[in-house]
PDB file of C-alpha atoms in Angstrom:
ATOM      1  CA  MET A   1      34.566 -16.971  15.581  1.00 48.00           C
ATOM      2  CA  SER A   2      34.358 -14.362  12.857  1.00 52.00           C
ATOM      3  CA  ASP A   3      36.667 -14.618  10.068  1.00 60.00           C
ATOM      4  CA  PRO A   4      40.139 -12.959  10.724  1.00 57.00           C
ATOM      5  CA  SER A   5      40.027 -11.420   7.258  1.00 59.00           C
ATOM      6  CA  THR A   6      36.881  -9.028   7.368  1.00 56.00           C
ATOM      7  CA  PRO A   7      38.200  -5.905   7.841  1.00 57.00           C
ATOM      8  CA  LEU A   8      37.294  -4.154  11.136  1.00 56.00           C
ATOM      9  CA  PRO A   9      36.118  -0.725   9.500  1.00 60.00           C
ATOM     10  CA  ASP A  10      32.956  -2.330   7.585  1.00 78.00           C
ATOM     11  CA  VAL A  11      32.279  -3.835  11.169  1.00 79.00           C
ATOM     12  CA  HIS A  12      32.282  -0.505  12.679  1.00 74.00           C
ATOM     13  CA  VAL A  13      30.195   0.922   9.941  1.00 78.00           C
ATOM     14  CA  GLN A  14      27.916  -1.516  10.867  1.00 77.00           C
ATOM     15  CA  ALA A  15      27.372  -0.502  14.379  1.00 82.00           C
ATOM     16  CA  GLU A  16      27.210   2.657  13.198  1.00 78.00           C
ATOM     17  CA  VAL A  17      24.384   2.183  11.060  1.00 77.00           C
ATOM     18  CA  LEU A  18      22.318   0.477  13.832  1.00 79.00           C
ATOM     19  CA  VAL A  19      22.998   3.489  16.383  1.00 82.00           C
ATOM     20  CA  GLN A  20      22.009   6.099  13.879  1.00 82.00           C
ATOM     21  CA  ALA A  21      18.392   3.433  13.584  1.00 81.00           C
ATOM     22  CA  LEU A  22      17.921   3.644  17.242  1.00 84.00           C
ATOM     23  CA  PRO A  23      15.906   7.133  17.794  1.00 80.00           C
ATOM     24  CA  HIS A  24      14.453   5.877  14.555  1.00 81.00           C
ATOM     25  CA  MET A  25      13.060   2.219  16.353  1.00 81.00           C
ATOM     26  CA  GLN A  26      12.194   4.749  19.382  1.00 84.00           C
ATOM     27  CA  ARG A  27       9.445   6.706  17.537  1.00 85.00           C
ATOM     28  CA  TYR A  28       8.159   3.570  15.794  1.00 83.00           C
ATOM     29  CA  ASP A  29       7.880   1.074  19.424  1.00 85.00           C
ATOM     30  CA  GLN A  30       4.707  -0.378  18.987  1.00 90.00           C
ATOM     31  CA  GLN A  31       3.207   2.110  16.382  1.00 93.00           C
ATOM     32  CA  MET A  32       1.011   0.748  13.273  1.00 96.00           C
ATOM     33  CA  VAL A  33       2.459   0.870  10.012  1.00 96.00           C
ATOM     34  CA  VAL A  34       0.255   0.379   7.391  1.00 97.00           C
ATOM     35  CA  ILE A  35       2.801  -0.503   4.315  1.00 97.00           C
ATOM     36  CA  LYS A  36       0.660  -0.908   0.539  1.00 96.00           C
ATOM     37  CA  TYR A  37       2.865  -3.275  -1.447  1.00 93.00           C
ATOM     38  CA  GLY A  38       2.335  -3.162  -5.595  1.00 83.00           C
ATOM     39  CA  GLY A  39       3.422  -2.003  -8.772  1.00 68.00           C
ATOM     40  CA  HIS A  40       5.795  -4.392 -10.734  1.00 63.00           C
ATOM     41  CA  ALA A  41       8.355  -4.728  -7.814  1.00 62.00           C
ATOM     42  CA  MET A  42       5.543  -7.338  -6.805  1.00 72.00           C
ATOM     43  CA  GLY A  43       7.029  -9.446  -9.795  1.00 68.00           C
ATOM     44  CA  ASP A  44      10.541  -9.142  -9.093  1.00 76.00           C
ATOM     45  CA  ARG A  45      11.657 -12.026  -6.692  1.00 82.00           C
ATOM     46  CA  ALA A  46      14.657 -10.011  -5.408  1.00 83.00           C
ATOM     47  CA  ALA A  47      12.832  -6.970  -4.620  1.00 84.00           C
ATOM     48  CA  ALA A  48      10.171  -8.932  -3.194  1.00 87.00           C
ATOM     49  CA  GLU A  49      12.585 -10.772  -0.565  1.00 89.00           C
ATOM     50  CA  ASP A  50      13.948  -7.388   0.026  1.00 89.00           C
ATOM     51  CA  PHE A  51      10.651  -6.552   1.226  1.00 92.00           C
ATOM     52  CA  ALA A  52       9.902  -9.537   3.251  1.00 94.00           C
ATOM     53  CA  GLU A  53      12.864  -9.160   5.080  1.00 94.00           C
ATOM     54  CA  ASP A  54      11.944  -5.148   5.753  1.00 94.00           C
ATOM     55  CA  VAL A  55       8.552  -6.549   7.203  1.00 96.00           C
ATOM     56  CA  VAL A  56       9.983  -8.962   9.202  1.00 96.00           C
ATOM     57  CA  LEU A  57      13.288  -6.492  10.670  1.00 94.00           C
ATOM     58  CA  LEU A  58      10.070  -3.832  11.330  1.00 94.00           C
ATOM     59  CA  GLU A  59       7.723  -6.581  13.435  1.00 95.00           C
ATOM     60  CA  GLN A  60      11.205  -7.658  15.475  1.00 93.00           C
ATOM     61  CA  ALA A  61      12.234  -3.866  16.145  1.00 91.00           C
ATOM     62  CA  GLY A  62       9.024  -3.541  18.195  1.00 92.00           C
ATOM     63  CA  ILE A  63       6.863  -2.160  15.101  1.00 94.00           C
ATOM     64  CA  LYS A  64       3.430  -3.541  14.392  1.00 96.00           C
ATOM     65  CA  PRO A  65       3.592  -3.791   9.981  1.00 97.00           C
ATOM     66  CA  VAL A  66      -0.179  -4.167   8.000  1.00 98.00           C
ATOM     67  CA  VAL A  67       0.590  -4.973   4.269  1.00 98.00           C
ATOM     68  CA  VAL A  68      -1.697  -4.239   2.248  1.00 97.00           C
ATOM     69  CA  HIS A  69      -0.942  -5.492  -1.611  1.00 95.00           C
ATOM     70  CA  GLY A  70      -2.467  -5.037  -5.174  1.00 90.00           C
ATOM     71  CA  GLY A  71      -1.695  -7.402  -8.202  1.00 89.00           C
ATOM     72  CA  GLY A  72      -3.054  -6.007 -11.189  1.00 85.00           C
ATOM     73  CA  PRO A  73      -0.468  -7.153 -13.465  1.00 85.00           C
ATOM     74  CA  GLN A  74      -1.112 -10.834 -12.313  1.00 88.00           C
ATOM     75  CA  ILE A  75      -5.152 -10.312 -12.606  1.00 89.00           C
ATOM     76  CA  GLY A  76      -4.915  -8.794 -16.124  1.00 87.00           C
ATOM     77  CA  LYS A  77      -2.516 -12.177 -16.924  1.00 90.00           C
ATOM     78  CA  MET A  78      -5.176 -14.768 -15.497  1.00 92.00           C
ATOM     79  CA  LEU A  79      -7.590 -13.330 -17.150  1.00 91.00           C
ATOM     80  CA  GLU A  80      -6.070 -13.635 -20.833  1.00 90.00           C
ATOM     81  CA  LYS A  81      -5.280 -17.018 -19.956  1.00 92.00           C
ATOM     82  CA  LEU A  82      -8.998 -17.663 -19.115  1.00 92.00           C
ATOM     83  CA  GLY A  83     -10.130 -15.766 -22.562  1.00 92.00           C
ATOM     84  CA  ILE A  84     -11.711 -13.113 -20.695  1.00 90.00           C
ATOM     85  CA  LYS A  85     -11.413 -10.042 -22.133  1.00 85.00           C
ATOM     86  CA  SER A  86     -10.571  -6.246 -19.674  1.00 78.00           C
ATOM     87  CA  GLU A  87     -12.076  -3.151 -20.538  1.00 79.00           C
ATOM     88  CA  PHE A  88     -11.326  -0.167 -18.124  1.00 75.00           C
ATOM     89  CA  LYS A  89     -13.310   3.223 -17.513  1.00 72.00           C
ATOM     90  CA  GLY A  90     -11.497   6.502 -16.174  1.00 61.00           C
ATOM     91  CA  GLY A  91      -8.326   3.988 -14.971  1.00 63.00           C
ATOM     92  CA  LEU A  92     -10.447   1.271 -12.939  1.00 68.00           C
ATOM     93  CA  ARG A  93     -10.838  -1.888 -14.209  1.00 74.00           C
ATOM     94  CA  VAL A  94     -14.369  -3.041 -15.446  1.00 82.00           C
ATOM     95  CA  THR A  95     -15.566  -5.730 -12.840  1.00 87.00           C
ATOM     96  CA  ASP A  96     -18.118  -8.103 -14.320  1.00 89.00           C
ATOM     97  CA  GLU A  97     -19.320 -11.483 -12.495  1.00 90.00           C
ATOM     98  CA  ALA A  98     -16.546 -13.764 -14.171  1.00 91.00           C
ATOM     99  CA  THR A  99     -13.839 -10.861 -13.622  1.00 91.00           C
ATOM    100  CA  VAL A 100     -14.722 -10.535  -9.848  1.00 92.00           C
ATOM    101  CA  GLU A 101     -14.107 -14.765  -9.540  1.00 93.00           C
ATOM    102  CA  VAL A 102     -10.967 -14.507 -11.302  1.00 93.00           C
ATOM    103  CA  VAL A 103      -9.651 -10.868  -9.548  1.00 93.00           C
ATOM    104  CA  GLU A 104     -10.569 -13.158  -5.460  1.00 95.00           C
ATOM    105  CA  MET A 105      -8.951 -16.100  -7.176  1.00 94.00           C
ATOM    106  CA  VAL A 106      -5.719 -14.367  -7.889  1.00 93.00           C
ATOM    107  CA  LEU A 107      -5.883 -11.547  -4.695  1.00 94.00           C
ATOM    108  CA  ALA A 108      -6.592 -13.249  -1.806  1.00 94.00           C
ATOM    109  CA  GLY A 109      -5.264 -16.619  -3.128  1.00 93.00           C
ATOM    110  CA  SER A 110      -2.059 -16.587  -5.252  1.00 92.00           C
ATOM    111  CA  ILE A 111      -0.473 -13.696  -4.383  1.00 93.00           C
ATOM    112  CA  ASN A 112      -1.804 -13.237  -0.981  1.00 95.00           C
ATOM    113  CA  LYS A 113      -0.027 -16.608  -0.087  1.00 95.00           C
ATOM    114  CA  GLN A 114       3.040 -15.587  -2.269  1.00 93.00           C
ATOM    115  CA  ILE A 115       3.500 -12.937   0.352  1.00 94.00           C
ATOM    116  CA  VAL A 116       2.661 -14.589   3.372  1.00 96.00           C
ATOM    117  CA  GLY A 117       5.199 -16.915   2.336  1.00 95.00           C
ATOM    118  CA  TRP A 118       8.105 -14.583   1.512  1.00 95.00           C
ATOM    119  CA  ILE A 119       7.729 -13.541   5.078  1.00 96.00           C
ATOM    120  CA  GLY A 120       8.017 -16.947   6.732  1.00 96.00           C
ATOM    121  CA  ALA A 121      10.986 -17.976   4.570  1.00 95.00           C
ATOM    122  CA  GLU A 122      12.666 -14.845   6.121  1.00 95.00           C
ATOM    123  CA  GLY A 123      11.383 -15.731   9.485  1.00 95.00           C
ATOM    124  CA  GLY A 124       8.408 -13.859  10.331  1.00 96.00           C
ATOM    125  CA  LYS A 125       4.706 -14.849  11.038  1.00 97.00           C
ATOM    126  CA  ALA A 126       2.113 -13.619   8.698  1.00 97.00           C
ATOM    127  CA  VAL A 127      -1.766 -14.240   8.771  1.00 97.00           C
ATOM    128  CA  GLY A 128      -2.983 -14.029   4.754  1.00 97.00           C
ATOM    129  CA  LEU A 129      -6.752 -12.436   5.147  1.00 97.00           C
ATOM    130  CA  SER A 130      -9.000 -10.403   2.434  1.00 97.00           C
ATOM    131  CA  GLY A 131     -11.306  -7.979   3.717  1.00 96.00           C
ATOM    132  CA  LYS A 132     -14.246 -10.166   3.565  1.00 96.00           C
ATOM    133  CA  ASP A 133     -12.771 -11.835   6.352  1.00 96.00           C
ATOM    134  CA  GLY A 134     -14.691 -10.817   9.888  1.00 94.00           C
ATOM    135  CA  ASN A 135     -16.489  -8.352   8.112  1.00 94.00           C
ATOM    136  CA  MET A 136     -13.267  -6.381   7.945  1.00 97.00           C
ATOM    137  CA  VAL A 137     -14.382  -3.912   4.968  1.00 97.00           C
ATOM    138  CA  VAL A 138     -17.832  -3.612   3.538  1.00 97.00           C
ATOM    139  CA  ALA A 139     -17.863  -2.027   0.466  1.00 96.00           C
ATOM    140  CA  ARG A 140     -20.322  -0.202  -1.295  1.00 95.00           C
ATOM    141  CA  LYS A 141     -20.747   0.161  -5.107  1.00 93.00           C
ATOM    142  CA  VAL A 142     -18.359   2.701  -7.280  1.00 88.00           C
ATOM    143  CA  THR A 143     -19.947   5.392  -9.363  1.00 82.00           C
ATOM    144  CA  ARG A 144     -17.948   7.161 -11.550  1.00 79.00           C
ATOM    145  CA  THR A 145     -19.119   9.532 -14.551  1.00 74.00           C
ATOM    146  CA  ALA A 146     -17.465  10.210 -17.953  1.00 70.00           C
ATOM    147  CA  VAL A 147     -18.011  13.172 -20.178  1.00 68.00           C
ATOM    148  CA  ASP A 148     -19.453  11.283 -23.869  1.00 68.00           C
ATOM    149  CA  PRO A 149     -17.653  12.667 -26.431  1.00 68.00           C
ATOM    150  CA  ASP A 150     -20.261  11.904 -29.554  1.00 70.00           C
ATOM    151  CA  SER A 151     -23.198  13.849 -27.283  1.00 73.00           C
ATOM    152  CA  ASN A 152     -20.383  15.597 -24.701  1.00 73.00           C
ATOM    153  CA  ILE A 153     -23.257  14.961 -22.341  1.00 77.00           C
ATOM    154  CA  GLU A 154     -21.786  13.509 -18.890  1.00 78.00           C
ATOM    155  CA  LYS A 155     -23.070   9.692 -18.185  1.00 77.00           C
ATOM    156  CA  VAL A 156     -22.476   7.392 -14.505  1.00 80.00           C
ATOM    157  CA  VAL A 157     -19.986   4.825 -15.900  1.00 78.00           C
ATOM    158  CA  ASP A 158     -21.115   1.199 -14.387  1.00 84.00           C
ATOM    159  CA  LEU A 159     -17.990  -0.268 -13.415  1.00 87.00           C
ATOM    160  CA  GLY A 160     -19.864  -3.427 -12.137  1.00 90.00           C
ATOM    161  CA  PHE A 161     -18.263  -4.681  -8.758  1.00 92.00           C
ATOM    162  CA  VAL A 162     -15.727  -2.403  -8.040  1.00 91.00           C
ATOM    163  CA  GLY A 163     -16.064  -0.639  -4.495  1.00 93.00           C
ATOM    164  CA  GLU A 164     -14.683   1.485  -2.551  1.00 93.00           C
ATOM    165  CA  PRO A 165     -14.541   0.848   1.350  1.00 95.00           C
ATOM    166  CA  GLU A 166     -17.623   2.122   3.473  1.00 94.00           C
ATOM    167  CA  GLN A 167     -16.887   0.571   6.577  1.00 95.00           C
ATOM    168  CA  VAL A 168     -13.886  -0.980   8.624  1.00 96.00           C
ATOM    169  CA  ASN A 169     -13.619  -3.105  11.658  1.00 95.00           C
ATOM    170  CA  ARG A 170     -10.817  -3.457  12.911  1.00 95.00           C
ATOM    171  CA  GLU A 171     -11.620  -6.303  15.680  1.00 95.00           C
ATOM    172  CA  VAL A 172      -9.527  -8.887  13.665  1.00 95.00           C
ATOM    173  CA  LEU A 173      -6.978  -6.792  12.585  1.00 96.00           C
ATOM    174  CA  ASP A 174      -6.617  -6.008  16.639  1.00 96.00           C
ATOM    175  CA  GLN A 175      -6.645  -9.681  17.229  1.00 96.00           C
ATOM    176  CA  VAL A 176      -4.235 -10.526  14.890  1.00 97.00           C
ATOM    177  CA  LEU A 177      -1.424  -7.941  15.998  1.00 96.00           C
ATOM    178  CA  GLN A 178      -2.026  -8.618  19.662  1.00 95.00           C
ATOM    179  CA  ALA A 179      -0.859 -12.573  18.548  1.00 95.00           C
ATOM    180  CA  GLU A 180       2.203 -10.875  16.910  1.00 94.00           C
ATOM    181  CA  LEU A 181       1.559 -11.960  13.943  1.00 97.00           C
ATOM    182  CA  ILE A 182       1.652  -9.789  10.592  1.00 97.00           C
ATOM    183  CA  PRO A 183      -1.422  -9.293   8.824  1.00 98.00           C
ATOM    184  CA  VAL A 184      -1.126  -9.269   4.810  1.00 98.00           C
ATOM    185  CA  LEU A 185      -4.647  -8.109   3.746  1.00 98.00           C
ATOM    186  CA  ALA A 186      -5.883  -8.699  -0.145  1.00 97.00           C
ATOM    187  CA  PRO A 187      -8.617  -6.185  -1.509  1.00 97.00           C
ATOM    188  CA  VAL A 188     -11.062  -7.739  -1.899  1.00 97.00           C
ATOM    189  CA  ALA A 189     -14.436  -6.890   0.200  1.00 97.00           C
ATOM    190  CA  ILE A 190     -17.885  -7.663   1.150  1.00 95.00           C
ATOM    191  CA  GLY A 191     -21.051  -5.685   0.351  1.00 95.00           C
ATOM    192  CA  GLN A 192     -23.859  -4.697   2.527  1.00 93.00           C
ATOM    193  CA  ASP A 193     -25.808  -7.095  -0.093  1.00 90.00           C
ATOM    194  CA  GLY A 194     -23.244  -9.802   0.406  1.00 92.00           C
ATOM    195  CA  GLN A 195     -21.431  -9.313  -3.095  1.00 94.00           C
ATOM    196  CA  THR A 196     -17.931  -9.251  -3.453  1.00 95.00           C
ATOM    197  CA  TYR A 197     -16.267  -6.450  -4.579  1.00 95.00           C
ATOM    198  CA  ASN A 198     -12.833  -5.477  -5.953  1.00 94.00           C
ATOM    199  CA  VAL A 199     -11.276  -2.337  -3.850  1.00 95.00           C
ATOM    200  CA  ASN A 200      -8.921  -0.371  -5.788  1.00 92.00           C
ATOM    201  CA  ALA A 201      -5.260  -1.196  -3.333  1.00 94.00           C
ATOM    202  CA  ASP A 202      -4.345   2.155  -2.454  1.00 93.00           C
ATOM    203  CA  THR A 203      -7.763   3.094  -1.422  1.00 94.00           C
ATOM    204  CA  PHE A 204      -8.343   0.027   0.471  1.00 96.00           C
ATOM    205  CA  ALA A 205      -4.514   1.145   2.752  1.00 96.00           C
ATOM    206  CA  GLY A 206      -5.919   3.962   3.146  1.00 96.00           C
ATOM    207  CA  ALA A 207      -9.001   2.694   4.908  1.00 96.00           C
ATOM    208  CA  ILE A 208      -7.182   0.463   7.109  1.00 97.00           C
ATOM    209  CA  ALA A 209      -4.827   2.922   8.090  1.00 97.00           C
ATOM    210  CA  GLY A 210      -7.605   5.427   9.031  1.00 96.00           C
ATOM    211  CA  ALA A 211      -9.271   3.015  11.013  1.00 96.00           C
ATOM    212  CA  LEU A 212      -6.279   1.996  12.836  1.00 96.00           C
ATOM    213  CA  THR A 213      -5.167   5.454  13.101  1.00 95.00           C
ATOM    214  CA  ALA A 214      -1.437   4.054  12.248  1.00 96.00           C
ATOM    215  CA  LYS A 215       1.486   6.421  12.655  1.00 95.00           C
ATOM    216  CA  ARG A 216       2.548   5.614   9.162  1.00 95.00           C
ATOM    217  CA  LEU A 217       0.704   4.966   5.332  1.00 97.00           C
ATOM    218  CA  LEU A 218       4.114   3.856   3.371  1.00 96.00           C
ATOM    219  CA  LEU A 219       2.587   3.639  -0.539  1.00 95.00           C
ATOM    220  CA  LEU A 220       5.214   1.294  -2.358  1.00 92.00           C
ATOM    221  CA  THR A 221       4.780   2.935  -6.273  1.00 87.00           C
ATOM    222  CA  ASP A 222       6.480   2.109  -9.727  1.00 84.00           C
ATOM    223  CA  VAL A 223       8.148   5.779  -9.461  1.00 86.00           C
ATOM    224  CA  PRO A 224      10.293   7.729  -6.764  1.00 88.00           C
ATOM    225  CA  GLY A 225       7.486   9.708  -5.242  1.00 91.00           C
ATOM    226  CA  VAL A 226       5.742  12.954  -6.264  1.00 93.00           C
ATOM    227  CA  LEU A 227       7.414  14.779  -9.370  1.00 92.00           C
ATOM    228  CA  ASP A 228       7.376  18.641  -9.677  1.00 91.00           C
ATOM    229  CA  LYS A 229       7.304  20.441 -13.174  1.00 90.00           C
ATOM    230  CA  ASN A 230      10.726  19.379 -13.906  1.00 90.00           C
ATOM    231  CA  LYS A 231      10.270  16.098 -12.584  1.00 91.00           C
ATOM    232  CA  ASN A 232      12.219  16.252  -9.491  1.00 92.00           C
ATOM    233  CA  LEU A 233      11.105  14.453  -6.651  1.00 93.00           C
ATOM    234  CA  ILE A 234       9.158  16.859  -4.132  1.00 94.00           C
ATOM    235  CA  PRO A 235      10.748  15.951  -0.634  1.00 92.00           C
ATOM    236  CA  GLU A 236       7.793  16.868   1.323  1.00 94.00           C
ATOM    237  CA  MET A 237       4.471  18.181   1.021  1.00 94.00           C
ATOM    238  CA  THR A 238       1.447  19.234   2.997  1.00 95.00           C
ATOM    239  CA  ILE A 239      -2.192  18.490   2.095  1.00 95.00           C
ATOM    240  CA  GLU A 240      -2.938  22.204   1.252  1.00 95.00           C
ATOM    241  CA  ASP A 241       0.036  21.678  -1.184  1.00 95.00           C
ATOM    242  CA  CYS A 242      -1.147  18.353  -2.457  1.00 95.00           C
ATOM    243  CA  ARG A 243      -4.360  20.225  -3.645  1.00 94.00           C
ATOM    244  CA  ARG A 244      -2.729  22.780  -5.126  1.00 94.00           C
ATOM    245  CA  LEU A 245      -0.240  20.864  -7.272  1.00 93.00           C
ATOM    246  CA  ILE A 246      -3.409  18.983  -8.265  1.00 93.00           C
ATOM    247  CA  ALA A 247      -5.438  21.753  -9.357  1.00 93.00           C
ATOM    248  CA  ASP A 248      -2.497  23.395 -11.099  1.00 90.00           C
ATOM    249  CA  GLY A 249      -2.107  20.147 -13.296  1.00 89.00           C
ATOM    250  CA  THR A 250       1.542  19.852 -11.454  1.00 91.00           C
ATOM    251  CA  ILE A 251      -0.039  15.905 -10.193  1.00 90.00           C
ATOM    252  CA  THR A 252      -2.077  14.035 -12.319  1.00 86.00           C
ATOM    253  CA  ASP A 253      -3.191  10.739 -13.821  1.00 82.00           C
ATOM    254  CA  GLY A 254      -2.518   7.899 -11.620  1.00 81.00           C
ATOM    255  CA  MET A 255      -0.828  10.038  -9.176  1.00 88.00           C
ATOM    256  CA  ILE A 256      -4.374  11.705  -8.156  1.00 88.00           C
ATOM    257  CA  PRO A 257      -6.359   8.928  -6.720  1.00 86.00           C
ATOM    258  CA  LYS A 258      -2.857   8.329  -4.605  1.00 90.00           C
ATOM    259  CA  ILE A 259      -3.120  11.823  -3.480  1.00 93.00           C
ATOM    260  CA  GLU A 260      -6.449  11.223  -2.408  1.00 92.00           C
ATOM    261  CA  THR A 261      -5.675   8.172  -0.255  1.00 93.00           C
ATOM    262  CA  CYS A 262      -2.930  10.095   1.297  1.00 95.00           C
ATOM    263  CA  ILE A 263      -5.411  12.909   2.058  1.00 95.00           C
ATOM    264  CA  TYR A 264      -8.247  10.343   3.446  1.00 94.00           C
ATOM    265  CA  ALA A 265      -5.901   8.729   5.513  1.00 95.00           C
ATOM    266  CA  LEU A 266      -4.255  12.063   7.157  1.00 96.00           C
ATOM    267  CA  GLU A 267      -7.549  13.236   7.898  1.00 95.00           C
ATOM    268  CA  ARG A 268      -8.354  10.545  10.070  1.00 94.00           C
ATOM    269  CA  GLY A 269      -5.537  10.375  12.039  1.00 93.00           C
ATOM    270  CA  VAL A 270      -2.430   8.596  10.436  1.00 96.00           C
ATOM    271  CA  GLU A 271       0.379  10.770  11.495  1.00 95.00           C
ATOM    272  CA  ALA A 272       2.037  11.130   7.989  1.00 95.00           C
ATOM    273  CA  VAL A 273       2.164   9.494   4.540  1.00 96.00           C
ATOM    274  CA  VAL A 274       4.959   8.196   2.328  1.00 95.00           C
ATOM    275  CA  ILE A 275       4.735   7.648  -1.446  1.00 95.00           C
ATOM    276  CA  LEU A 276       7.896   5.938  -2.268  1.00 91.00           C
ATOM    277  CA  ASP A 277       9.590   4.063  -5.083  1.00 88.00           C
ATOM    278  CA  GLY A 278       9.071  -0.320  -4.052  1.00 84.00           C
ATOM    279  CA  LYS A 279      11.651  -1.158  -6.495  1.00 83.00           C
ATOM    280  CA  VAL A 280      14.519   0.550  -4.505  1.00 85.00           C
ATOM    281  CA  PRO A 281      16.539  -1.854  -2.344  1.00 85.00           C
ATOM    282  CA  HIS A 282      14.857  -2.235   1.476  1.00 88.00           C
ATOM    283  CA  ALA A 283      12.938   1.186   0.413  1.00 88.00           C
ATOM    284  CA  VAL A 284      10.897   0.505   3.762  1.00 91.00           C
ATOM    285  CA  LEU A 285      14.068   0.681   5.661  1.00 90.00           C
ATOM    286  CA  LEU A 286      15.196   3.749   4.365  1.00 87.00           C
ATOM    287  CA  GLU A 287      12.313   6.101   5.144  1.00 89.00           C
ATOM    288  CA  LEU A 288      11.749   4.426   8.343  1.00 90.00           C
ATOM    289  CA  PHE A 289      15.095   4.066  10.048  1.00 89.00           C
ATOM    290  CA  THR A 290      17.189   6.928   8.550  1.00 84.00           C
ATOM    291  CA  ASP A 291      17.315  10.589   8.116  1.00 80.00           C
ATOM    292  CA  HIS A 292      17.416  10.326   4.573  1.00 76.00           C
ATOM    293  CA  GLY A 293      14.220   9.116   3.530  1.00 75.00           C
ATOM    294  CA  ALA A 294      13.243   7.539   0.259  1.00 79.00           C
ATOM    295  CA  GLY A 295       9.974   9.235  -1.457  1.00 90.00           C
ATOM    296  CA  THR A 296       7.680  12.078  -0.803  1.00 94.00           C
ATOM    297  CA  LEU A 297       6.619  12.938   3.051  1.00 95.00           C
ATOM    298  CA  ILE A 298       2.677  14.087   3.304  1.00 95.00           C
ATOM    299  CA  ARG A 299       1.599  15.694   6.256  1.00 94.00           C
ATOM    300  CA  ARG A 300      -1.806  17.397   7.066  1.00 91.00           C
ATOM    301  CA  GLY A 301       0.173  20.921   7.530  1.00 81.00           C
TER     302      GLY A 301
END
């Protein structure tokens, strides 16, 4: 029995919210949605529980969520604890043999199973995997160049065991999704040479979304979305807009690789990509099940 002291209007509001969500649920029914979960939202317990609730609700509503997670801050803490010094070149962590072991331990071990546990605590059934399982993601070594400040000559930067997806085998993912389980993926991949590679989580998520031809790719970050030069949110963009804003300097720094990932996914058949703030409570539900959205929506054109 419900508490008679509960105000009836609240119940009606809840019913109205569910009715308004119905067309959105129908749009995504049996569709795949890839969610990249990262940033500082991962370190906040309340935000993590909200995220797990969102993922379980998506699955219960007939959507097929696939979670890809990062873990840069946690890797940094573990390296510090073990006395292994980190070096960054061009915004990417130089990953030597000792570092790649820690990366795999943190990403495919502690963080991955923690997220699986959060989803399980909310009543979902998740399976933790990395790109190495079933040769899901085969990576090639990343090559980058940088201008030497002394000689002004462009030189190749060796980032060690940092990779980028070369091919994605969706067989394991298809079987997991067919069993109505939620895949939680760590961005660690295997190379053709059998070497383990550390892959940027955004890039990894884009490759997975493209291979699955997902309905949506959601990139949860620490910012509200893509901002214009006045720091106002840009609610919607096309690929052409993205390239123009990179060229004129509006999109800079760490947002550039995120946008490049969005373009990559869209060109491989993903319907739309959204960059949104993972610190906003239930950001995933706001984006998928309401008219308001929660970040910057990017389409092909």
